[in-house]
Amino acid sequence: MTDGSEAPRFQPGDAVRVRKAYPVGHCRTPFYFRGVQGVIERYCGAFANPEELAYGRSGEPAVPLYRVRAKQADVWSDYQGSPRDTIEVEVFEHWLEPCPDRSPAEETSR
Amino acid sequence: MSAHHHHPHPNQPDEEDRPRTHFQVMEIALRELLLEKGVIAAEELRVVHEAMDRRGPHNGARMIARAWFDPGYHARLREDATAAARDLGLEPTWLKLIVLENTPTLHNLVVCTPCSCYPWPLLGLPPDWYKSRAYRSQAVDRPRALLAAFGTELADDVELRVHDSTADMRYLVMPCRPAGTEGWSEEALARLVSRDSMIGVTPALDPAAVDARADGS
């Protein structure tokens, strides 16, 4: 693992949206999470890009990786469960865009 | 053969009589070829198998029990779980571990929807159900129904937090320490920490069902 050449773009608590894109090839951003609005739970470090590794390429420079938290009710229109339920997914930086029109992010509780 | 043995037995096929999948055949062919050509030695293979067999949920249970027992280790686990594993002599060199602590109002559940990523150095090889499409899909879109199928019911005021292990992180759930275990030794506590509780489909084991006697008995 090598550190990304730039500082991570997002901080814990930032409101973000997962891009709604459907590129050809391997990626690990789940379909169910694309287009979802959430908050950055933490920055995990920079890691080799799996979309490149899958084809035998180096995956460098390493890409910043985050854990993004969202309310389950915001992910599934028919979610059966408590309104408190959440889901946290590891998402690479190039899949995230800021969400400035969202209300201030709730405090990330541990 | 007994004189009273009249009824016929249906033929039970041996392992060799069962049909093999394409990948089972490929594994056997590749392994035999590598051994024949001296690329790997049978002894090397045996050593690797034994190392994998030694890894099991007892490793993860040691970490959880130590954290329940020792507030200093608990803090270490929170700060850097990978280093905390190494402190106990567990060597997941590539593992980037995050420990997820359950509380009375928060229950954590782990899944890997793309494949079946799993902290196997700490839990052993994953169970078949963890790798199944049923688990991988239901853990994200209907986790409460999934937990109910494992016998785990959560109140509505408990947050169920699902973690999808989509990239480089690996997760270990720290279940709530069961009530009535005050004064228990670390070894006894470890017996309450099941593999399933470290994935998050069940809580820790009921102390009443487990022998609480300290080490040596």
CSV table of C-alpha atoms in Angstrom, one decimal:
chain,number,residue,atom,x,y,z
A,1,MET,CA,0.0,0.0,0.0
A,2,THR,CA,1.3,3.4,-0.9
A,3,ASP,CA,-0.2,6.7,0.3
A,4,GLY,CA,-2.1,8.7,-2.3
A,5,SER,CA,-0.1,11.6,-3.7
A,6,GLU,CA,-2.8,14.1,-2.5
A,7,ALA,CA,-4.5,14.6,0.8
A,8,PRO,CA,-7.9,12.9,1.2
A,9,ARG,CA,-10.7,15.1,-0.2
A,10,PHE,CA,-13.3,14.3,2.5
A,11,GLN,CA,-13.4,14.4,6.2
A,12,PRO,CA,-15.5,12.4,8.7
A,13,GLY,CA,-19.0,14.0,8.9
A,14,ASP,CA,-19.0,15.4,5.3
A,15,ALA,CA,-22.2,14.8,3.4
A,16,VAL,CA,-21.5,12.9,0.2
A,17,ARG,CA,-23.4,11.2,-2.6
A,18,VAL,CA,-22.2,8.0,-4.3
A,19,ARG,CA,-22.0,8.7,-8.0
A,20,LYS,CA,-24.6,7.1,-10.2
A,21,ALA,CA,-22.3,5.6,-12.8
A,22,TYR,CA,-22.2,2.3,-14.5
A,23,PRO,CA,-18.7,1.9,-16.0
A,24,VAL,CA,-17.6,-1.1,-18.0
A,25,GLY,CA,-15.3,-3.5,-16.1
A,26,HIS,CA,-14.8,-4.5,-12.5
A,27,CYS,CA,-15.7,-2.3,-9.6
A,28,ARG,CA,-16.7,-2.9,-6.1
A,29,THR,CA,-19.1,0.0,-5.5
A,30,PRO,CA,-22.4,-2.0,-5.0
A,31,PHE,CA,-25.2,-1.2,-7.3
A,32,TYR,CA,-27.6,-0.7,-4.4
A,33,PHE,CA,-25.4,2.1,-3.0
A,34,ARG,CA,-25.1,4.2,-6.2
A,35,GLY,CA,-26.9,7.5,-6.0
A,36,VAL,CA,-27.3,7.2,-2.2
A,37,GLN,CA,-26.6,10.2,0.0
A,38,GLY,CA,-24.7,9.5,3.2
A,39,VAL,CA,-21.9,10.8,5.5
A,40,ILE,CA,-18.3,10.0,5.7
A,41,GLU,CA,-17.8,7.8,8.7
A,42,ARG,CA,-14.0,7.7,8.4
A,43,TYR,CA,-11.1,7.8,6.1
A,44,CYS,CA,-9.5,4.4,5.8
A,45,GLY,CA,-6.3,5.2,4.0
A,46,ALA,CA,-5.3,4.9,0.4
A,47,PHE,CA,-5.3,1.6,-1.3
A,48,ALA,CA,-4.6,0.2,-4.8
A,49,ASN,CA,-7.5,0.6,-7.1
A,50,PRO,CA,-9.3,-2.8,-7.4
A,51,GLU,CA,-10.8,-1.7,-10.8
A,52,GLU,CA,-7.2,-1.8,-12.1
A,53,LEU,CA,-5.9,-4.7,-10.1
A,54,ALA,CA,-8.7,-6.9,-11.6
A,55,TYR,CA,-7.0,-6.6,-15.0
A,56,GLY,CA,-3.4,-7.2,-13.8
A,57,ARG,CA,-2.5,-3.6,-13.6
A,58,SER,CA,-0.8,-2.1,-10.5
A,59,GLY,CA,-3.7,-0.1,-9.2
A,60,GLU,CA,-1.3,2.8,-8.4
A,61,PRO,CA,-1.4,5.6,-7.5
A,62,ALA,CA,-3.4,4.4,-4.4
A,63,VAL,CA,-6.9,5.9,-4.1
A,64,PRO,CA,-8.3,7.2,-0.9
A,65,LEU,CA,-10.9,4.9,0.6
A,66,TYR,CA,-13.7,5.9,3.0
A,67,ARG,CA,-16.5,4.3,4.9
A,68,VAL,CA,-19.8,5.9,4.1
A,69,ARG,CA,-22.8,5.6,6.4
A,70,ALA,CA,-26.4,6.0,5.2
A,71,LYS,CA,-29.8,5.4,6.7
A,72,GLN,CA,-31.3,2.1,5.4
A,73,ALA,CA,-34.5,4.0,4.7
A,74,ASP,CA,-32.5,6.2,2.2
A,75,VAL,CA,-31.2,3.1,0.5
A,76,TRP,CA,-34.2,0.9,0.1
A,77,SER,CA,-37.6,2.4,-0.7
A,78,ASP,CA,-39.4,-0.6,0.9
A,79,TYR,CA,-37.0,-1.1,3.9
A,80,GLN,CA,-38.6,-3.1,6.7
A,81,GLY,CA,-37.0,-2.3,10.0
A,82,SER,CA,-36.3,0.5,12.4
A,83,PRO,CA,-35.8,4.0,11.1
A,84,ARG,CA,-32.6,4.0,13.1
A,85,ASP,CA,-31.0,1.3,11.0
A,86,THR,CA,-28.0,2.2,9.0
A,87,ILE,CA,-25.5,0.7,6.5
A,88,GLU,CA,-21.8,1.4,6.1
A,89,VAL,CA,-20.0,0.7,2.9
A,90,GLU,CA,-16.4,1.2,1.8
A,91,VAL,CA,-16.3,3.5,-1.2
A,92,PHE,CA,-13.3,4.8,-3.1
A,93,GLU,CA,-12.9,8.6,-3.5
A,94,HIS,CA,-13.5,8.7,-7.2
A,95,TRP,CA,-17.0,7.4,-6.6
A,96,LEU,CA,-18.0,10.2,-4.2
A,97,GLU,CA,-19.1,13.7,-4.8
A,98,PRO,CA,-19.9,16.4,-2.1
A,99,CYS,CA,-23.5,17.0,-1.2
A,100,PRO,CA,-23.6,20.7,-0.2
A,101,ASP,CA,-27.4,21.1,-0.3
A,102,ARG,CA,-27.8,18.4,2.4
A,103,SER,CA,-28.6,19.6,6.0
A,104,PRO,CA,-25.6,19.5,8.4
A,105,ALA,CA,-24.4,15.9,8.8
A,106,GLU,CA,-25.5,14.2,12.0
A,107,GLU,CA,-22.7,13.5,14.5
A,108,THR,CA,-21.2,10.1,13.7
A,109,SER,CA,-21.8,8.1,16.8
A,110,ARG,CA,-19.6,5.1,17.6
B,1,MET,CA,-21.9,-61.2,8.2
B,2,SER,CA,-24.6,-61.9,10.8
B,3,ALA,CA,-27.1,-64.6,9.9
B,4,HIS,CA,-29.9,-62.2,10.8
B,5,HIS,CA,-28.7,-59.6,8.4
B,6,HIS,CA,-31.4,-60.0,5.6
B,7,HIS,CA,-32.3,-56.5,4.4
B,8,PRO,CA,-30.3,-55.0,1.5
B,9,HIS,CA,-28.2,-51.9,2.0
B,10,PRO,CA,-28.3,-49.3,-0.8
B,11,ASN,CA,-24.9,-48.6,-2.2
B,12,GLN,CA,-23.4,-45.5,-0.6
B,13,PRO,CA,-21.0,-43.8,-3.1
B,14,ASP,CA,-17.5,-43.2,-2.0
B,15,GLU,CA,-15.9,-39.7,-2.5
B,16,GLU,CA,-14.4,-41.0,-5.8
B,17,ASP,CA,-17.8,-41.9,-7.2
B,18,ARG,CA,-19.3,-38.5,-6.8
B,19,PRO,CA,-19.3,-36.2,-9.8
B,20,ARG,CA,-16.6,-33.5,-9.8
B,21,THR,CA,-17.2,-29.9,-10.8
B,22,HIS,CA,-15.0,-28.2,-13.4
B,23,PHE,CA,-13.0,-26.3,-10.8
B,24,GLN,CA,-12.4,-29.4,-8.6
B,25,VAL,CA,-10.9,-31.1,-11.6
B,26,MET,CA,-8.8,-28.0,-12.4
B,27,GLU,CA,-7.5,-27.8,-8.8
B,28,ILE,CA,-6.5,-31.5,-8.8
B,29,ALA,CA,-4.9,-31.2,-12.3
B,30,LEU,CA,-2.9,-28.1,-11.4
B,31,ARG,CA,-1.8,-29.4,-8.0
B,32,GLU,CA,-0.6,-32.7,-9.4
B,33,LEU,CA,1.2,-31.0,-12.2
B,34,LEU,CA,3.0,-28.5,-9.8
B,35,LEU,CA,4.0,-31.4,-7.6
B,36,GLU,CA,5.1,-33.6,-10.5
B,37,LYS,CA,7.3,-30.8,-12.0
B,38,GLY,CA,8.8,-30.0,-8.6
B,39,VAL,CA,7.4,-26.4,-8.5
B,40,ILE,CA,6.0,-27.1,-5.0
B,41,ALA,CA,6.8,-29.9,-2.6
B,42,ALA,CA,4.1,-31.9,-0.9
B,43,GLU,CA,5.6,-31.0,2.4
B,44,GLU,CA,5.2,-27.3,1.7
B,45,LEU,CA,1.5,-27.8,0.9
B,46,ARG,CA,1.0,-29.8,4.0
B,47,VAL,CA,2.5,-27.0,6.1
B,48,VAL,CA,0.2,-24.4,4.5
B,49,HIS,CA,-2.9,-26.6,5.1
B,50,GLU,CA,-1.9,-27.0,8.8
B,51,ALA,CA,-1.4,-23.3,9.2
B,52,MET,CA,-4.9,-22.6,7.8
B,53,ASP,CA,-6.4,-25.3,10.0
B,54,ARG,CA,-4.9,-23.7,13.1
B,55,ARG,CA,-6.8,-20.5,12.3
B,56,GLY,CA,-10.2,-20.5,13.9
B,57,PRO,CA,-12.7,-18.5,15.9
B,58,HIS,CA,-10.7,-19.1,19.0
B,59,ASN,CA,-8.3,-16.4,17.7
B,60,GLY,CA,-11.0,-13.7,17.5
B,61,ALA,CA,-12.6,-14.9,20.8
B,62,ARG,CA,-9.3,-14.3,22.5
B,63,MET,CA,-9.3,-10.7,21.4
B,64,ILE,CA,-12.9,-10.1,22.4
B,65,ALA,CA,-12.4,-11.8,25.8
B,66,ARG,CA,-9.2,-9.8,26.5
B,67,ALA,CA,-11.0,-6.6,25.7
B,68,TRP,CA,-13.9,-7.5,28.1
B,69,PHE,CA,-11.4,-8.4,30.8
B,70,ASP,CA,-8.8,-5.6,30.4
B,71,PRO,CA,-9.9,-1.9,29.8
B,72,GLY,CA,-6.3,-1.1,28.5
B,73,TYR,CA,-6.6,-3.8,25.8
B,74,HIS,CA,-10.1,-2.6,25.0
B,75,ALA,CA,-8.8,0.9,24.4
B,76,ARG,CA,-6.0,-0.6,22.2
B,77,LEU,CA,-8.6,-2.5,20.1
B,78,ARG,CA,-10.5,0.7,19.6
B,79,GLU,CA,-7.4,2.7,18.6
B,80,ASP,CA,-5.8,0.1,16.3
B,81,ALA,CA,-7.4,-3.3,16.0
B,82,THR,CA,-4.7,-4.6,13.6
B,83,ALA,CA,-1.9,-3.8,16.1
B,84,ALA,CA,-4.1,-5.2,19.0
B,85,ALA,CA,-4.3,-8.5,17.1
B,86,ARG,CA,-0.5,-8.6,16.7
B,87,ASP,CA,-0.1,-7.9,20.4
B,88,LEU,CA,-1.7,-11.3,21.0
B,89,GLY,CA,0.7,-13.0,18.6
B,90,LEU,CA,-2.0,-13.2,15.8
B,91,GLU,CA,-0.3,-12.4,12.6
B,92,PRO,CA,-2.7,-11.1,10.0
B,93,THR,CA,0.0,-9.1,8.3
B,94,TRP,CA,-2.2,-7.9,5.4
B,95,LEU,CA,-5.3,-7.4,7.5
B,96,LYS,CA,-6.7,-4.0,8.1
B,97,LEU,CA,-9.0,-4.8,11.0
B,98,ILE,CA,-11.9,-2.7,12.4
B,99,VAL,CA,-13.6,-4.0,15.5
B,100,LEU,CA,-17.3,-3.1,15.7
B,101,GLU,CA,-18.6,-2.8,19.3
B,102,ASN,CA,-22.2,-3.8,20.1
B,103,THR,CA,-24.0,-1.8,22.8
B,104,PRO,CA,-27.5,-2.1,24.2
B,105,THR,CA,-28.7,0.3,21.5
B,106,LEU,CA,-26.4,-0.7,18.6
B,107,HIS,CA,-26.0,-4.1,16.9
B,108,ASN,CA,-23.5,-4.7,14.1
B,109,LEU,CA,-23.7,-7.2,11.3
B,110,VAL,CA,-21.0,-7.9,8.7
B,111,VAL,CA,-21.3,-9.0,5.1
B,112,CYS,CA,-19.3,-8.9,1.9
B,113,THR,CA,-21.8,-8.5,-0.9
B,114,PRO,CA,-19.4,-8.6,-3.9
B,115,CYS,CA,-17.8,-12.0,-2.8
B,116,SER,CA,-17.3,-13.2,0.8
B,117,CYS,CA,-14.4,-11.2,2.3
B,118,TYR,CA,-14.0,-12.3,5.9
B,119,PRO,CA,-11.2,-12.0,8.6
B,120,TRP,CA,-10.3,-15.7,8.3
B,121,PRO,CA,-7.0,-15.5,10.2
B,122,LEU,CA,-9.2,-14.6,13.2
B,123,LEU,CA,-12.3,-16.7,12.5
B,124,GLY,CA,-11.1,-19.6,10.3
B,125,LEU,CA,-12.6,-20.3,6.9
B,126,PRO,CA,-16.1,-18.7,6.4
B,127,PRO,CA,-19.2,-20.9,6.7
B,128,ASP,CA,-21.0,-21.8,3.5
B,129,TRP,CA,-24.0,-19.6,4.5
B,130,TYR,CA,-21.8,-16.5,4.7
B,131,LYS,CA,-20.8,-17.0,1.1
B,132,SER,CA,-24.3,-17.7,-0.1
B,133,ARG,CA,-26.2,-15.3,-2.3
B,134,ALA,CA,-29.1,-15.5,0.1
B,135,TYR,CA,-27.0,-14.1,3.0
B,136,ARG,CA,-25.1,-11.6,0.8
B,137,SER,CA,-28.4,-10.1,-0.5
B,138,GLN,CA,-30.6,-10.3,2.6
B,139,ALA,CA,-27.9,-8.9,5.0
B,140,VAL,CA,-28.2,-5.5,3.2
B,141,ASP,CA,-31.9,-5.2,2.2
B,142,ARG,CA,-33.7,-7.2,4.9
B,143,PRO,CA,-31.2,-7.7,7.8
B,144,ARG,CA,-33.8,-7.9,10.6
B,145,ALA,CA,-35.6,-10.8,8.8
B,146,LEU,CA,-32.2,-12.4,8.3
B,147,LEU,CA,-31.3,-12.1,11.9
B,148,ALA,CA,-34.7,-13.6,12.9
B,149,ALA,CA,-33.8,-16.6,10.8
B,150,PHE,CA,-30.7,-17.0,13.1
B,151,GLY,CA,-33.0,-16.7,16.1
B,152,THR,CA,-31.9,-13.1,16.8
B,153,GLU,CA,-34.6,-10.5,17.5
B,154,LEU,CA,-33.8,-6.8,17.9
B,155,ALA,CA,-36.0,-4.2,19.5
B,156,ASP,CA,-37.1,-1.3,17.4
B,157,ASP,CA,-35.1,1.1,19.5
B,158,VAL,CA,-31.9,-0.8,18.7
B,159,GLU,CA,-30.0,0.5,15.7
B,160,LEU,CA,-29.0,-2.4,13.3
B,161,ARG,CA,-25.8,-1.3,11.5
B,162,VAL,CA,-24.8,-3.4,8.5
B,163,HIS,CA,-21.2,-3.3,7.3
B,164,ASP,CA,-20.5,-4.2,3.7
B,165,SER,CA,-16.8,-5.3,3.4
B,166,THR,CA,-16.4,-4.0,-0.2
B,167,ALA,CA,-12.7,-3.1,-0.2
B,168,ASP,CA,-9.7,-3.5,2.0
B,169,MET,CA,-11.2,-3.4,5.6
B,170,ARG,CA,-12.1,-6.5,7.5
B,171,TYR,CA,-14.5,-6.5,10.4
B,172,LEU,CA,-14.9,-8.3,13.7
B,173,VAL,CA,-18.0,-7.7,15.8
B,174,MET,CA,-17.5,-7.4,19.6
B,175,PRO,CA,-20.7,-8.7,21.0
B,176,CYS,CA,-22.1,-7.3,24.3
B,177,ARG,CA,-20.6,-9.0,27.3
B,178,PRO,CA,-23.4,-11.2,28.8
B,179,ALA,CA,-24.8,-10.2,32.2
B,180,GLY,CA,-23.8,-12.4,35.1
B,181,THR,CA,-20.2,-12.8,34.1
B,182,GLU,CA,-18.6,-10.5,36.7
B,183,GLY,CA,-15.4,-12.0,38.0
B,184,TRP,CA,-15.1,-14.6,35.2
B,185,SER,CA,-11.6,-15.4,34.0
B,186,GLU,CA,-10.5,-14.3,30.5
B,187,GLU,CA,-10.4,-18.0,29.4
B,188,ALA,CA,-14.0,-18.5,30.6
B,189,LEU,CA,-15.2,-15.4,28.9
B,190,ALA,CA,-13.6,-16.5,25.6
B,191,ARG,CA,-15.9,-19.6,25.6
B,192,LEU,CA,-18.9,-17.3,25.4
B,193,VAL,CA,-17.6,-15.6,22.1
B,194,SER,CA,-18.9,-17.7,19.2
B,195,ARG,CA,-17.9,-17.3,15.6
B,196,ASP,CA,-21.5,-16.3,14.8
B,197,SER,CA,-21.5,-13.6,17.4
B,198,MET,CA,-18.3,-12.1,15.8
B,199,ILE,CA,-20.0,-12.0,12.4
B,200,GLY,CA,-23.1,-10.4,14.1
B,201,VAL,CA,-25.8,-12.9,13.4
B,202,THR,CA,-26.2,-13.8,17.1
B,203,PRO,CA,-25.3,-12.3,20.4
B,204,ALA,CA,-22.6,-14.0,22.6
B,205,LEU,CA,-23.5,-17.3,24.2
B,206,ASP,CA,-25.7,-17.5,27.3
B,207,PRO,CA,-23.5,-18.0,30.4
B,208,ALA,CA,-26.0,-20.4,31.9
B,209,ALA,CA,-25.4,-22.7,29.0
B,210,VAL,CA,-21.6,-22.6,29.2
B,211,ASP,CA,-19.3,-24.0,31.9
B,212,ALA,CA,-17.9,-21.0,33.8
B,213,ARG,CA,-15.1,-22.8,35.6
B,214,ALA,CA,-11.7,-21.2,35.3
B,215,ASP,CA,-8.7,-22.5,33.4
B,216,GLY,CA,-7.6,-26.0,34.3
B,217,SER,CA,-11.0,-27.5,34.7
